[in-house]
């Protein structure tokens, strides 16, 4: 059954791809991109802290949007033949072609399902370990919204991998048309900065830009290519070129050698493997443990301090949280050391080493929030090879950044936010510790493009009672994460 078109343009796009009978003969870059995307997904799966069944056997369920004739479907099956693949496309004829292509590869038909679906209105049941789509986002009216909807269908720790065309695509053709006083009818694709804002929250991940070049015998062959692959749908609101303008622009393209550029962005985004946050600070002593205890109290969360040093001088953060939040469930540290140094240096002072194998994220009670407190700031060495920011990336939990409210906080806070974004780590928000400073708050919100979760005043004597009062200033778990974790604390 063909879905009802969401817009007249969606109907036009669907008809164009329905009529692309010779798609496979012309889809050179599309085939290349499918292979690249499959490789990106495989690399991301291997690099992350994925659920055990994925790490050992690969994904069990895969949803593909915009499957076309099955170029990516074939790649997915080759890499993960055990996976159940649900291949979908808006075009019924494209779905039929994908089914025909995969018939030879999928004799066990229960492992593949081919379904006509509008990606803007997904009608399949999750969860999926992988959701992917090759060169499809540029056809959607609101790609960021679609990615957010799809992320909800991911299993905890699941991966969303997509590719899309960028603004540099077909630059030579646009320049040839402009030289004839006309604007090319090809769609206007987004730039890399716009696409960077399509990251679904609270997933972690990043976009990578790639460029390809395809040479056509003549400019008219390029236009025939667009029609053959179903990509000749003109940009919305654009005018048509005259026959003369098209021929003259094609001649200009010929004179330039017939080369056409394709600019693509590849994005891979992982849903957190469980509900929780990673608490880090802009510096040592900014109040990470206080804020962690507040979050444990506010969310009735679990607590884990993976690496604890400085036990020669105080009781340690796990004991502090247990004292301030009576009844809190605290996981034991993976490493506990006496010297007030970085975990790496403190372990070495005891003739020990931090064991990376013990740094696996606790997955007990996965639908109950877990507050993970880091040691020092993001660039503090955790092991001989990893800093705290590397652990944050590995665990995949959104970050709560604790910062001082006063003088000096802007530089430290904005640098920390920049480092997190550079690594593709989701940021849940910033907590400011100390006297209220409206100007610093506004600057961090504006330049850091981040939410201030709370401003926590300095408190001379922190007791379980005063901590509960401070915790009430923080948003509830549902207020912070409900859009991305349907059903609030119950998860999916």
Tab-separated table of C-alpha atoms in Angstrom:
chain	number	residue	atom	x	y	z
A	1	UNK	CA	0.000	0.000	0.000
A	2	UNK	CA	1.423	3.364	-1.039
A	3	UNK	CA	1.485	5.929	1.803
A	4	UNK	CA	-0.488	9.118	1.326
A	5	UNK	CA	1.972	11.834	0.200
A	6	UNK	CA	2.866	14.226	3.010
A	7	UNK	CA	3.275	17.077	0.463
A	8	UNK	CA	2.760	17.554	-3.303
A	9	UNK	CA	6.543	17.590	-3.686
A	10	UNK	CA	6.810	14.229	-1.911
A	11	UNK	CA	4.342	12.796	-4.432
A	12	UNK	CA	6.424	14.212	-7.298
A	13	UNK	CA	9.612	12.701	-5.877
A	14	UNK	CA	7.904	9.349	-5.443
A	15	UNK	CA	6.737	9.290	-9.082
A	16	UNK	CA	10.191	10.272	-10.298
A	17	UNK	CA	11.835	7.332	-8.537
A	18	UNK	CA	9.029	4.987	-9.576
A	19	UNK	CA	9.929	5.771	-13.191
A	20	UNK	CA	13.692	5.312	-12.740
A	21	UNK	CA	13.718	1.922	-14.482
A	22	UNK	CA	17.437	2.031	-15.371
A	23	UNK	CA	18.614	3.361	-12.005
A	24	UNK	CA	21.315	0.735	-11.467
A	25	UNK	CA	22.993	1.449	-14.806
A	26	UNK	CA	23.645	5.078	-13.841
A	27	UNK	CA	23.973	5.045	-10.036
A	28	UNK	CA	27.776	5.228	-9.868
A	29	UNK	CA	28.187	7.617	-6.933
A	30	UNK	CA	25.137	6.124	-5.220
A	31	UNK	CA	26.802	2.705	-5.304
A	32	UNK	CA	30.072	4.152	-4.013
A	33	UNK	CA	28.262	6.001	-1.243
A	34	UNK	CA	26.417	2.823	-0.177
A	35	UNK	CA	29.738	1.060	0.292
A	36	UNK	CA	31.188	4.003	2.214
A	37	UNK	CA	28.176	4.224	4.498
A	38	UNK	CA	28.233	0.492	5.251
A	39	UNK	CA	31.929	0.823	6.137
A	40	UNK	CA	31.207	3.824	8.391
A	41	UNK	CA	28.511	1.858	10.222
A	42	UNK	CA	30.795	-1.170	10.662
A	43	UNK	CA	33.601	1.047	12.008
A	44	UNK	CA	31.255	2.792	14.462
A	45	UNK	CA	29.888	-0.533	15.690
A	46	UNK	CA	33.410	-1.851	16.277
A	47	UNK	CA	34.565	1.314	18.065
A	48	UNK	CA	31.708	1.777	20.536
A	49	UNK	CA	30.682	0.193	23.811
A	50	UNK	CA	27.862	-1.758	22.206
A	51	UNK	CA	25.551	-4.357	23.712
A	52	UNK	CA	27.200	-7.762	24.041
A	53	UNK	CA	25.208	-9.434	21.265
A	54	UNK	CA	26.254	-6.745	18.789
A	55	UNK	CA	29.913	-6.840	19.798
A	56	UNK	CA	30.054	-10.621	19.302
A	57	UNK	CA	27.624	-11.253	16.465
A	58	UNK	CA	26.742	-7.895	14.900
A	59	UNK	CA	23.321	-6.202	14.795
A	60	UNK	CA	20.239	-8.415	15.020
A	61	UNK	CA	17.740	-5.997	13.420
A	62	UNK	CA	18.399	-3.314	10.778
A	63	UNK	CA	15.970	-0.717	9.419
A	64	UNK	CA	16.862	0.916	6.106
A	65	UNK	CA	15.053	4.000	4.844
A	66	UNK	CA	15.138	5.006	1.177
A	67	UNK	CA	16.468	1.600	0.111
A	68	UNK	CA	16.081	2.390	-3.611
A	69	UNK	CA	17.061	-0.635	-5.674
A	70	UNK	CA	18.913	-2.218	-2.758
A	71	UNK	CA	22.497	-0.981	-3.187
A	72	UNK	CA	22.938	-0.458	0.556
A	73	UNK	CA	20.701	-3.431	1.404
A	74	UNK	CA	23.145	-5.687	-0.424
A	75	UNK	CA	26.081	-4.188	1.499
A	76	UNK	CA	24.306	-4.642	4.829
A	77	UNK	CA	23.503	-8.279	4.141
A	78	UNK	CA	27.074	-8.992	3.023
A	79	UNK	CA	28.458	-7.640	6.308
A	80	UNK	CA	25.773	-8.971	8.657
A	81	UNK	CA	24.051	-11.952	6.997
A	82	UNK	CA	22.445	-12.990	10.276
A	83	UNK	CA	20.564	-9.696	10.665
A	84	UNK	CA	16.871	-9.219	9.975
A	85	UNK	CA	16.692	-6.335	7.493
A	86	UNK	CA	13.601	-4.179	7.093
A	87	UNK	CA	14.189	-2.314	3.813
A	88	UNK	CA	11.794	0.568	3.123
A	89	UNK	CA	11.266	3.190	0.454
A	90	UNK	CA	8.593	5.726	-0.448
A	91	UNK	CA	8.527	4.438	-4.035
A	92	UNK	CA	6.664	1.103	-4.477
A	93	UNK	CA	8.619	0.271	-7.632
A	94	UNK	CA	11.929	0.891	-5.908
A	95	UNK	CA	10.878	-1.489	-3.128
A	96	UNK	CA	10.019	-4.111	-5.760
A	97	UNK	CA	13.429	-3.668	-7.424
A	98	UNK	CA	15.209	-4.027	-4.074
A	99	UNK	CA	13.237	-7.197	-3.369
A	100	UNK	CA	14.214	-8.611	-6.762
A	101	UNK	CA	17.896	-7.699	-6.252
A	102	UNK	CA	18.038	-9.382	-2.857
A	103	UNK	CA	16.143	-12.531	-3.834
A	104	UNK	CA	19.406	-14.240	-4.780
A	105	UNK	CA	21.069	-13.230	-1.497
A	106	UNK	CA	18.193	-13.876	0.875
A	107	UNK	CA	16.764	-17.344	0.299
A	108	UNK	CA	15.745	-17.341	3.956
A	109	UNK	CA	13.038	-14.725	3.398
A	110	UNK	CA	12.087	-14.278	7.048
A	111	UNK	CA	15.320	-12.317	7.502
A	112	UNK	CA	14.257	-9.588	5.072
A	113	UNK	CA	11.132	-7.503	4.839
A	114	UNK	CA	10.461	-5.008	2.038
A	115	UNK	CA	8.003	-2.311	2.929
A	116	UNK	CA	6.657	0.874	1.313
A	117	UNK	CA	7.092	3.607	3.919
A	118	UNK	CA	7.362	7.373	4.156
A	119	UNK	CA	10.485	8.013	6.261
A	120	UNK	CA	8.862	11.149	7.688
A	121	UNK	CA	6.141	8.929	9.185
A	122	UNK	CA	7.770	5.631	10.155
A	123	UNK	CA	5.205	2.872	10.722
A	124	UNK	CA	7.457	-0.011	11.775
A	125	UNK	CA	8.016	-1.353	15.270
A	126	UNK	CA	11.395	-1.011	16.959
A	127	UNK	CA	13.762	-1.450	18.500
A	128	UNK	CA	16.461	-1.713	15.829
A	129	UNK	CA	20.187	-2.156	16.422
A	130	UNK	CA	20.971	-0.176	13.262
A	131	UNK	CA	18.876	2.337	11.322
A	132	UNK	CA	20.381	3.662	8.100
A	133	UNK	CA	19.702	5.452	4.832
A	134	UNK	CA	21.943	6.284	1.887
A	135	UNK	CA	21.547	9.628	0.068
A	136	UNK	CA	17.935	10.044	1.179
A	137	UNK	CA	17.881	12.942	3.655
A	138	UNK	CA	18.176	15.603	0.941
A	139	UNK	CA	14.729	14.574	-0.323
A	140	UNK	CA	13.032	15.089	3.045
A	141	UNK	CA	11.342	18.305	4.102
A	142	UNK	CA	12.679	18.313	7.670
A	143	UNK	CA	15.675	15.944	7.972
A	144	UNK	CA	16.489	16.882	11.584
A	145	UNK	CA	12.967	16.000	12.695
A	146	UNK	CA	13.072	12.698	10.793
A	147	UNK	CA	16.383	11.710	12.395
A	148	UNK	CA	14.932	12.484	15.827
A	149	UNK	CA	11.934	10.233	15.117
A	150	UNK	CA	14.165	7.441	13.856
A	151	UNK	CA	16.487	7.669	16.873
A	152	UNK	CA	13.530	6.829	19.091
A	153	UNK	CA	13.280	3.463	17.281
A	154	UNK	CA	16.866	2.532	18.187
A	155	UNK	CA	17.648	-0.070	20.813
A	156	UNK	CA	19.843	1.186	23.685
A	157	UNK	CA	23.317	1.489	22.217
A	158	UNK	CA	21.887	1.304	18.693
A	159	UNK	CA	23.374	3.167	15.737
A	160	UNK	CA	21.834	5.597	13.257
A	161	UNK	CA	23.946	5.906	10.079
A	162	UNK	CA	23.018	8.158	7.146
A	163	UNK	CA	24.458	10.028	4.191
A	164	UNK	CA	23.154	13.113	2.421
A	165	UNK	CA	24.103	15.460	-0.411
A	166	UNK	CA	25.664	18.823	0.452
A	167	UNK	CA	25.721	22.215	-1.213
A	168	UNK	CA	28.898	21.586	-3.236
A	169	UNK	CA	27.086	18.928	-5.292
A	170	UNK	CA	26.741	19.766	-9.014
A	171	UNK	CA	28.713	22.995	-8.549
A	172	UNK	CA	29.977	22.919	-12.147
A	173	UNK	CA	26.466	22.651	-13.568
A	174	UNK	CA	25.206	25.503	-11.407
A	175	UNK	CA	28.152	27.645	-12.537
A	176	UNK	CA	27.455	26.828	-16.202
A	177	UNK	CA	23.800	27.835	-15.804
A	178	UNK	CA	24.752	31.024	-13.959
A	179	UNK	CA	27.053	31.969	-16.834
A	180	UNK	CA	23.981	31.825	-19.081
A	181	UNK	CA	22.055	34.135	-16.763
A	182	UNK	CA	19.939	31.316	-15.333
A	183	UNK	CA	19.675	29.462	-12.044
A	184	UNK	CA	20.055	25.692	-12.230
A	185	UNK	CA	16.863	23.769	-11.477
A	186	UNK	CA	18.748	21.211	-9.354
A	187	UNK	CA	17.712	21.298	-5.674
A	188	UNK	CA	19.480	23.550	-3.207
A	189	UNK	CA	21.305	21.239	-0.818
A	190	UNK	CA	22.331	22.250	2.722
A	191	UNK	CA	25.860	23.179	3.728
A	192	UNK	CA	27.968	21.224	6.215
A	193	UNK	CA	27.239	23.650	9.060
A	194	UNK	CA	23.490	23.157	8.651
A	195	UNK	CA	23.837	19.377	8.520
A	196	UNK	CA	25.942	19.443	11.703
A	197	UNK	CA	22.808	20.646	13.487
A	198	UNK	CA	20.892	17.510	12.478
A	199	UNK	CA	22.454	15.361	15.226
A	200	UNK	CA	19.584	13.626	17.069
A	201	UNK	CA	19.611	14.251	20.827
A	202	UNK	CA	20.854	12.655	23.077
A	203	UNK	CA	22.828	10.539	20.606
A	204	UNK	CA	26.578	10.929	20.279
A	205	UNK	CA	28.329	11.089	16.942
A	206	UNK	CA	29.515	13.386	14.180
A	207	UNK	CA	29.372	14.120	10.453
A	208	UNK	CA	32.195	13.554	7.976
A	209	UNK	CA	32.346	15.331	4.597
A	210	UNK	CA	33.542	13.557	1.441
A	211	UNK	CA	33.855	14.732	-2.165
A	212	UNK	CA	33.697	12.714	-5.362
A	213	UNK	CA	33.978	13.603	-9.035
A	214	UNK	CA	32.167	11.941	-11.931
A	215	UNK	CA	33.033	12.692	-15.547
A	216	UNK	CA	30.246	12.668	-18.159
A	217	UNK	CA	30.839	12.456	-21.932
A	218	UNK	CA	28.690	15.559	-22.445
A	219	UNK	CA	26.645	17.970	-20.385
A	220	UNK	CA	23.463	16.444	-21.757
A	221	UNK	CA	24.625	13.033	-20.495
A	222	UNK	CA	24.716	14.550	-17.002
A	223	UNK	CA	21.101	15.684	-17.345
A	224	UNK	CA	20.093	12.248	-18.625
A	225	UNK	CA	21.836	10.775	-15.581
A	226	UNK	CA	19.629	12.839	-13.265
A	227	UNK	CA	16.506	11.607	-14.991
A	228	UNK	CA	17.674	7.984	-15.118
A	229	UNK	CA	18.328	7.955	-11.349
A	230	UNK	CA	15.050	9.695	-10.497
A	231	UNK	CA	16.906	12.794	-9.308
A	232	UNK	CA	15.566	15.212	-11.935
A	233	UNK	CA	12.919	16.682	-9.621
A	234	UNK	CA	13.554	20.444	-9.806
A	235	UNK	CA	14.093	22.537	-6.710
A	236	UNK	CA	10.944	23.782	-5.083
A	237	UNK	CA	9.845	27.157	-6.406
A	238	UNK	CA	12.493	27.172	-9.114
A	239	UNK	CA	11.859	28.234	-12.697
A	240	UNK	CA	12.576	26.183	-15.786
A	241	UNK	CA	15.466	26.839	-18.140
A	242	UNK	CA	14.759	27.291	-21.823
A	243	UNK	CA	15.982	24.673	-24.290
A	244	UNK	CA	18.588	27.136	-25.516
A	245	UNK	CA	19.871	27.858	-22.017
A	246	UNK	CA	20.144	24.149	-21.259
A	247	UNK	CA	22.137	23.479	-24.455
A	248	UNK	CA	24.477	26.412	-23.936
A	249	UNK	CA	25.054	25.472	-20.272
A	250	UNK	CA	25.734	21.881	-21.378
A	251	UNK	CA	28.297	23.184	-23.881
A	252	UNK	CA	30.027	25.128	-21.102
A	253	UNK	CA	30.146	21.937	-19.028
A	254	UNK	CA	31.680	20.107	-21.994
A	255	UNK	CA	34.342	22.806	-22.334
A	256	UNK	CA	35.268	22.277	-18.682
A	257	UNK	CA	35.895	18.571	-19.233
A	258	UNK	CA	32.482	17.246	-18.232
A	259	UNK	CA	33.426	16.745	-14.571
A	260	UNK	CA	30.664	16.987	-11.960
A	261	UNK	CA	31.352	17.193	-8.216
A	262	UNK	CA	29.368	15.370	-5.561
A	263	UNK	CA	29.689	16.507	-1.958
A	264	UNK	CA	28.335	14.166	0.701
A	265	UNK	CA	28.107	14.106	4.485
A	266	UNK	CA	28.200	10.801	6.372
A	267	UNK	CA	26.853	10.721	9.911
A	268	UNK	CA	26.850	7.933	12.499
A	269	UNK	CA	25.062	8.490	15.805
A	270	UNK	CA	24.765	6.152	18.752
A	271	UNK	CA	21.897	6.150	21.191
A	272	UNK	CA	23.148	5.928	24.793
A	273	UNK	CA	23.496	2.300	25.901
A	274	UNK	CA	21.405	3.064	28.953
A	275	UNK	CA	19.712	6.007	30.659
A	276	UNK	CA	22.237	8.208	32.399
A	277	UNK	CA	24.696	11.085	32.222
A	278	UNK	CA	28.428	11.560	32.530
A	279	UNK	CA	29.292	14.384	34.945
A	280	UNK	CA	32.523	16.206	34.269
A	281	UNK	CA	33.902	19.597	35.227
A	282	UNK	CA	35.836	22.470	33.761
A	283	UNK	CA	38.483	21.882	36.429
A	284	UNK	CA	39.226	20.002	39.633
A	285	UNK	CA	37.249	21.197	42.635
A	286	UNK	CA	34.367	22.841	40.728
A	287	UNK	CA	31.738	20.766	42.544
A	288	UNK	CA	31.278	17.640	40.432
A	289	UNK	CA	30.555	15.441	43.437
A	290	UNK	CA	28.007	17.878	44.873
A	291	UNK	CA	26.186	18.105	41.555
A	292	UNK	CA	26.413	14.345	41.050
A	293	UNK	CA	24.812	13.826	44.457
A	294	UNK	CA	22.105	16.367	43.563
A	295	UNK	CA	21.350	14.468	40.347
A	296	UNK	CA	21.221	11.148	42.203
A	297	UNK	CA	18.775	12.689	44.678
A	298	UNK	CA	16.659	14.478	42.047
A	299	UNK	CA	16.401	11.523	39.663
A	300	UNK	CA	16.587	8.694	42.242
A	301	UNK	CA	19.499	7.576	40.123
A	302	UNK	CA	22.301	5.062	40.472
A	303	UNK	CA	25.852	6.367	40.990
A	304	UNK	CA	29.268	5.262	39.738
A	305	UNK	CA	32.654	6.878	40.242
A	306	UNK	CA	34.803	4.723	37.933
A	307	UNK	CA	38.187	6.071	39.040
A	308	UNK	CA	38.827	7.536	42.488
A	309	UNK	CA	42.101	9.051	43.653
A	310	UNK	CA	43.050	11.111	46.705
A	311	UNK	CA	41.736	8.615	49.274
A	312	UNK	CA	44.684	9.431	51.556
A	313	UNK	CA	43.124	12.850	52.179
A	314	UNK	CA	39.348	12.254	52.309
A	315	UNK	CA	36.629	9.616	52.296
A	316	UNK	CA	36.225	9.622	48.515
A	317	UNK	CA	33.338	10.659	46.293
A	318	UNK	CA	31.429	7.362	46.465
A	319	UNK	CA	31.284	7.562	50.263
A	320	UNK	CA	30.305	11.242	50.069
A	321	UNK	CA	27.378	10.553	47.728
A	322	UNK	CA	26.256	7.608	49.884
A	323	UNK	CA	26.302	9.864	52.970
A	324	UNK	CA	24.454	12.779	51.334
A	325	UNK	CA	21.825	10.624	49.617
A	326	UNK	CA	20.767	7.946	52.117
A	327	UNK	CA	19.780	4.747	50.366
A	328	UNK	CA	21.582	5.611	47.131
A	329	UNK	CA	22.778	2.631	45.104
A	330	UNK	CA	26.468	3.253	44.412
A	331	UNK	CA	28.515	0.914	42.230
A	332	UNK	CA	32.064	0.337	43.539
A	333	UNK	CA	34.885	2.148	41.699
A	334	UNK	CA	36.820	0.278	39.043
A	335	UNK	CA	40.012	1.716	40.514
A	336	UNK	CA	40.662	3.422	43.887
A	337	UNK	CA	44.006	5.083	44.701
A	338	UNK	CA	45.533	6.968	47.613
A	339	UNK	CA	47.490	9.834	46.040
A	340	UNK	CA	45.678	13.114	45.136
A	341	UNK	CA	46.755	12.853	41.489
A	342	UNK	CA	45.175	11.966	38.178
A	343	UNK	CA	43.945	8.339	38.152
A	344	UNK	CA	46.792	7.359	35.846
A	345	UNK	CA	49.467	8.982	38.053
A	346	UNK	CA	47.853	7.823	41.317
A	347	UNK	CA	47.776	4.231	40.090
A	348	UNK	CA	51.420	4.445	39.033
A	349	UNK	CA	52.360	5.792	42.505
A	350	UNK	CA	50.994	2.528	43.922
A	351	UNK	CA	52.873	0.447	41.319
A	352	UNK	CA	49.514	-0.347	39.698
A	353	UNK	CA	47.828	0.314	36.361
A	354	UNK	CA	44.242	1.282	35.591
A	355	UNK	CA	42.671	-1.805	34.008
A	356	UNK	CA	40.644	-0.660	30.960
A	357	UNK	CA	38.669	-3.911	31.062
A	358	UNK	CA	37.119	-2.818	34.368
A	359	UNK	CA	35.853	0.441	32.875
A	360	UNK	CA	32.827	-1.141	31.177
A	361	UNK	CA	29.678	0.883	31.825
A	362	UNK	CA	27.376	-0.800	34.382
A	363	UNK	CA	24.192	-1.909	32.612
A	364	UNK	CA	22.210	-3.094	35.657
A	365	UNK	CA	18.726	-1.510	35.891
A	366	UNK	CA	19.184	0.092	32.429
A	367	UNK	CA	15.955	2.119	32.543
A	368	UNK	CA	16.948	3.791	35.807
A	369	UNK	CA	19.261	6.791	35.332
A	370	UNK	CA	22.939	6.281	36.108
A	371	UNK	CA	25.112	9.225	37.163
A	372	UNK	CA	28.749	8.594	36.206
A	373	UNK	CA	31.207	11.038	37.790
A	374	UNK	CA	34.506	11.652	36.073
A	375	UNK	CA	37.832	12.543	37.659
A	376	UNK	CA	38.958	16.145	37.202
A	377	UNK	CA	38.308	17.649	33.777
A	378	UNK	CA	38.013	16.232	30.282
A	379	UNK	CA	41.740	16.153	29.548
A	380	UNK	CA	42.780	14.343	32.730
A	381	UNK	CA	44.613	11.063	31.931
A	382	UNK	CA	42.542	8.043	32.958
A	383	UNK	CA	44.817	5.298	31.636
A	384	UNK	CA	48.076	5.225	29.714
A	385	UNK	CA	46.103	5.617	26.467
A	386	UNK	CA	42.829	7.309	27.421
A	387	UNK	CA	41.765	10.627	28.888
A	388	UNK	CA	38.425	11.261	30.557
A	389	UNK	CA	36.993	12.607	27.296
A	390	UNK	CA	37.869	9.280	25.629
A	391	UNK	CA	35.873	7.438	28.292
A	392	UNK	CA	32.968	9.843	27.796
A	393	UNK	CA	33.004	9.062	24.070
A	394	UNK	CA	33.269	5.317	24.731
A	395	UNK	CA	30.348	5.211	27.160
A	396	UNK	CA	28.140	7.374	24.949
A	397	UNK	CA	26.211	9.085	27.747
A	398	UNK	CA	25.229	12.761	27.385
A	399	UNK	CA	27.413	15.049	29.469
A	400	UNK	CA	26.503	17.342	32.339
A	401	UNK	CA	29.298	19.915	32.566
A	402	UNK	CA	29.877	21.512	35.977
A	403	UNK	CA	31.453	24.979	35.941
A	404	UNK	CA	32.164	27.813	38.320
A	405	UNK	CA	29.830	30.759	38.006
A	406	UNK	CA	32.399	33.510	38.480
A	407	UNK	CA	35.547	34.996	36.982
A	408	UNK	CA	37.445	32.715	34.595
A	409	UNK	CA	34.568	30.383	33.858
A	410	UNK	CA	33.908	31.557	30.302
A	411	UNK	CA	37.218	30.383	28.887
A	412	UNK	CA	37.181	27.041	30.700
A	413	UNK	CA	33.522	26.325	29.990
A	414	UNK	CA	33.535	27.249	26.305
A	415	UNK	CA	36.758	25.298	25.710
A	416	UNK	CA	35.232	22.237	27.381
A	417	UNK	CA	32.040	22.516	25.344
A	418	UNK	CA	34.083	22.881	22.174
A	419	UNK	CA	36.092	19.754	22.988
A	420	UNK	CA	32.914	17.746	23.599
A	421	UNK	CA	31.315	18.904	20.354
A	422	UNK	CA	34.500	18.201	18.401
A	423	UNK	CA	34.278	14.583	19.572
A	424	UNK	CA	30.553	14.365	18.805
A	425	UNK	CA	29.606	13.877	22.478
A	426	UNK	CA	26.078	14.973	23.369
A	427	UNK	CA	25.786	17.702	26.012
A	428	UNK	CA	22.782	17.566	28.329
A	429	UNK	CA	23.605	20.945	29.829
A	430	UNK	CA	25.755	23.010	32.161
A	431	UNK	CA	25.379	23.455	35.920
A	432	UNK	CA	26.878	26.659	37.335
A	433	UNK	CA	28.239	26.410	40.866
A	434	UNK	CA	28.562	29.492	43.048
A	435	UNK	CA	27.025	32.978	43.347
A	436	UNK	CA	24.571	33.890	40.588
A	437	UNK	CA	26.253	35.654	37.656
A	438	UNK	CA	23.610	36.571	35.026
A	439	UNK	CA	26.152	37.886	32.507
A	440	UNK	CA	28.252	34.702	32.548
A	441	UNK	CA	25.109	32.601	32.308
A	442	UNK	CA	23.886	34.504	29.225
A	443	UNK	CA	27.295	34.271	27.545
A	444	UNK	CA	27.650	30.525	28.129
A	445	UNK	CA	24.106	29.885	26.886
A	446	UNK	CA	24.600	32.047	23.802
A	447	UNK	CA	28.156	31.259	22.701
A	448	UNK	CA	28.154	27.698	24.006
A	449	UNK	CA	24.721	26.970	22.493
A	450	UNK	CA	23.849	25.003	25.594
A	451	UNK	CA	21.165	24.827	28.232
A	452	UNK	CA	21.963	25.936	31.782
A	453	UNK	CA	20.333	23.177	33.818
A	454	UNK	CA	20.638	25.001	37.136
A	455	UNK	CA	22.570	27.545	39.179
A	456	UNK	CA	23.590	26.047	42.511
A	457	UNK	CA	24.565	28.533	45.243
A	458	UNK	CA	27.567	28.025	47.501
A	459	UNK	CA	26.582	26.096	50.619
A	460	UNK	CA	28.829	26.077	53.712
A	461	UNK	CA	27.464	22.925	55.348
A	462	UNK	CA	26.056	20.297	52.994
A	463	UNK	CA	23.814	17.780	54.737
A	464	UNK	CA	21.275	15.323	53.323
A	465	UNK	CA	18.583	17.933	54.015
A	466	UNK	CA	20.361	20.865	52.347
A	467	UNK	CA	21.367	18.633	49.447
A	468	UNK	CA	17.727	17.730	48.837
A	469	UNK	CA	16.906	21.463	48.732
A	470	UNK	CA	19.695	22.097	46.215
A	471	UNK	CA	18.634	19.096	44.125
A	472	UNK	CA	15.149	20.557	43.706
A	473	UNK	CA	16.696	23.315	41.576
A	474	UNK	CA	17.593	20.783	38.870
A	475	UNK	CA	15.122	19.654	36.193
A	476	UNK	CA	13.562	16.223	36.537
A	477	UNK	CA	14.774	13.362	34.355
A	478	UNK	CA	11.569	13.549	32.337
A	479	UNK	CA	11.997	17.279	31.737
A	480	UNK	CA	15.563	16.759	30.534
A	481	UNK	CA	15.234	13.625	28.420
A	482	UNK	CA	11.580	12.754	27.819
A	483	UNK	CA	11.594	13.728	24.085
A	484	UNK	CA	14.315	11.172	23.378
A	485	UNK	CA	13.283	8.504	25.880
A	486	UNK	CA	9.567	7.900	25.232
A	487	UNK	CA	7.632	7.054	28.328
A	488	UNK	CA	10.088	8.907	30.564
A	489	UNK	CA	11.836	6.637	33.003
A	490	UNK	CA	10.231	3.463	31.657
A	491	UNK	CA	12.318	3.710	28.459
A	492	UNK	CA	11.394	1.736	25.362
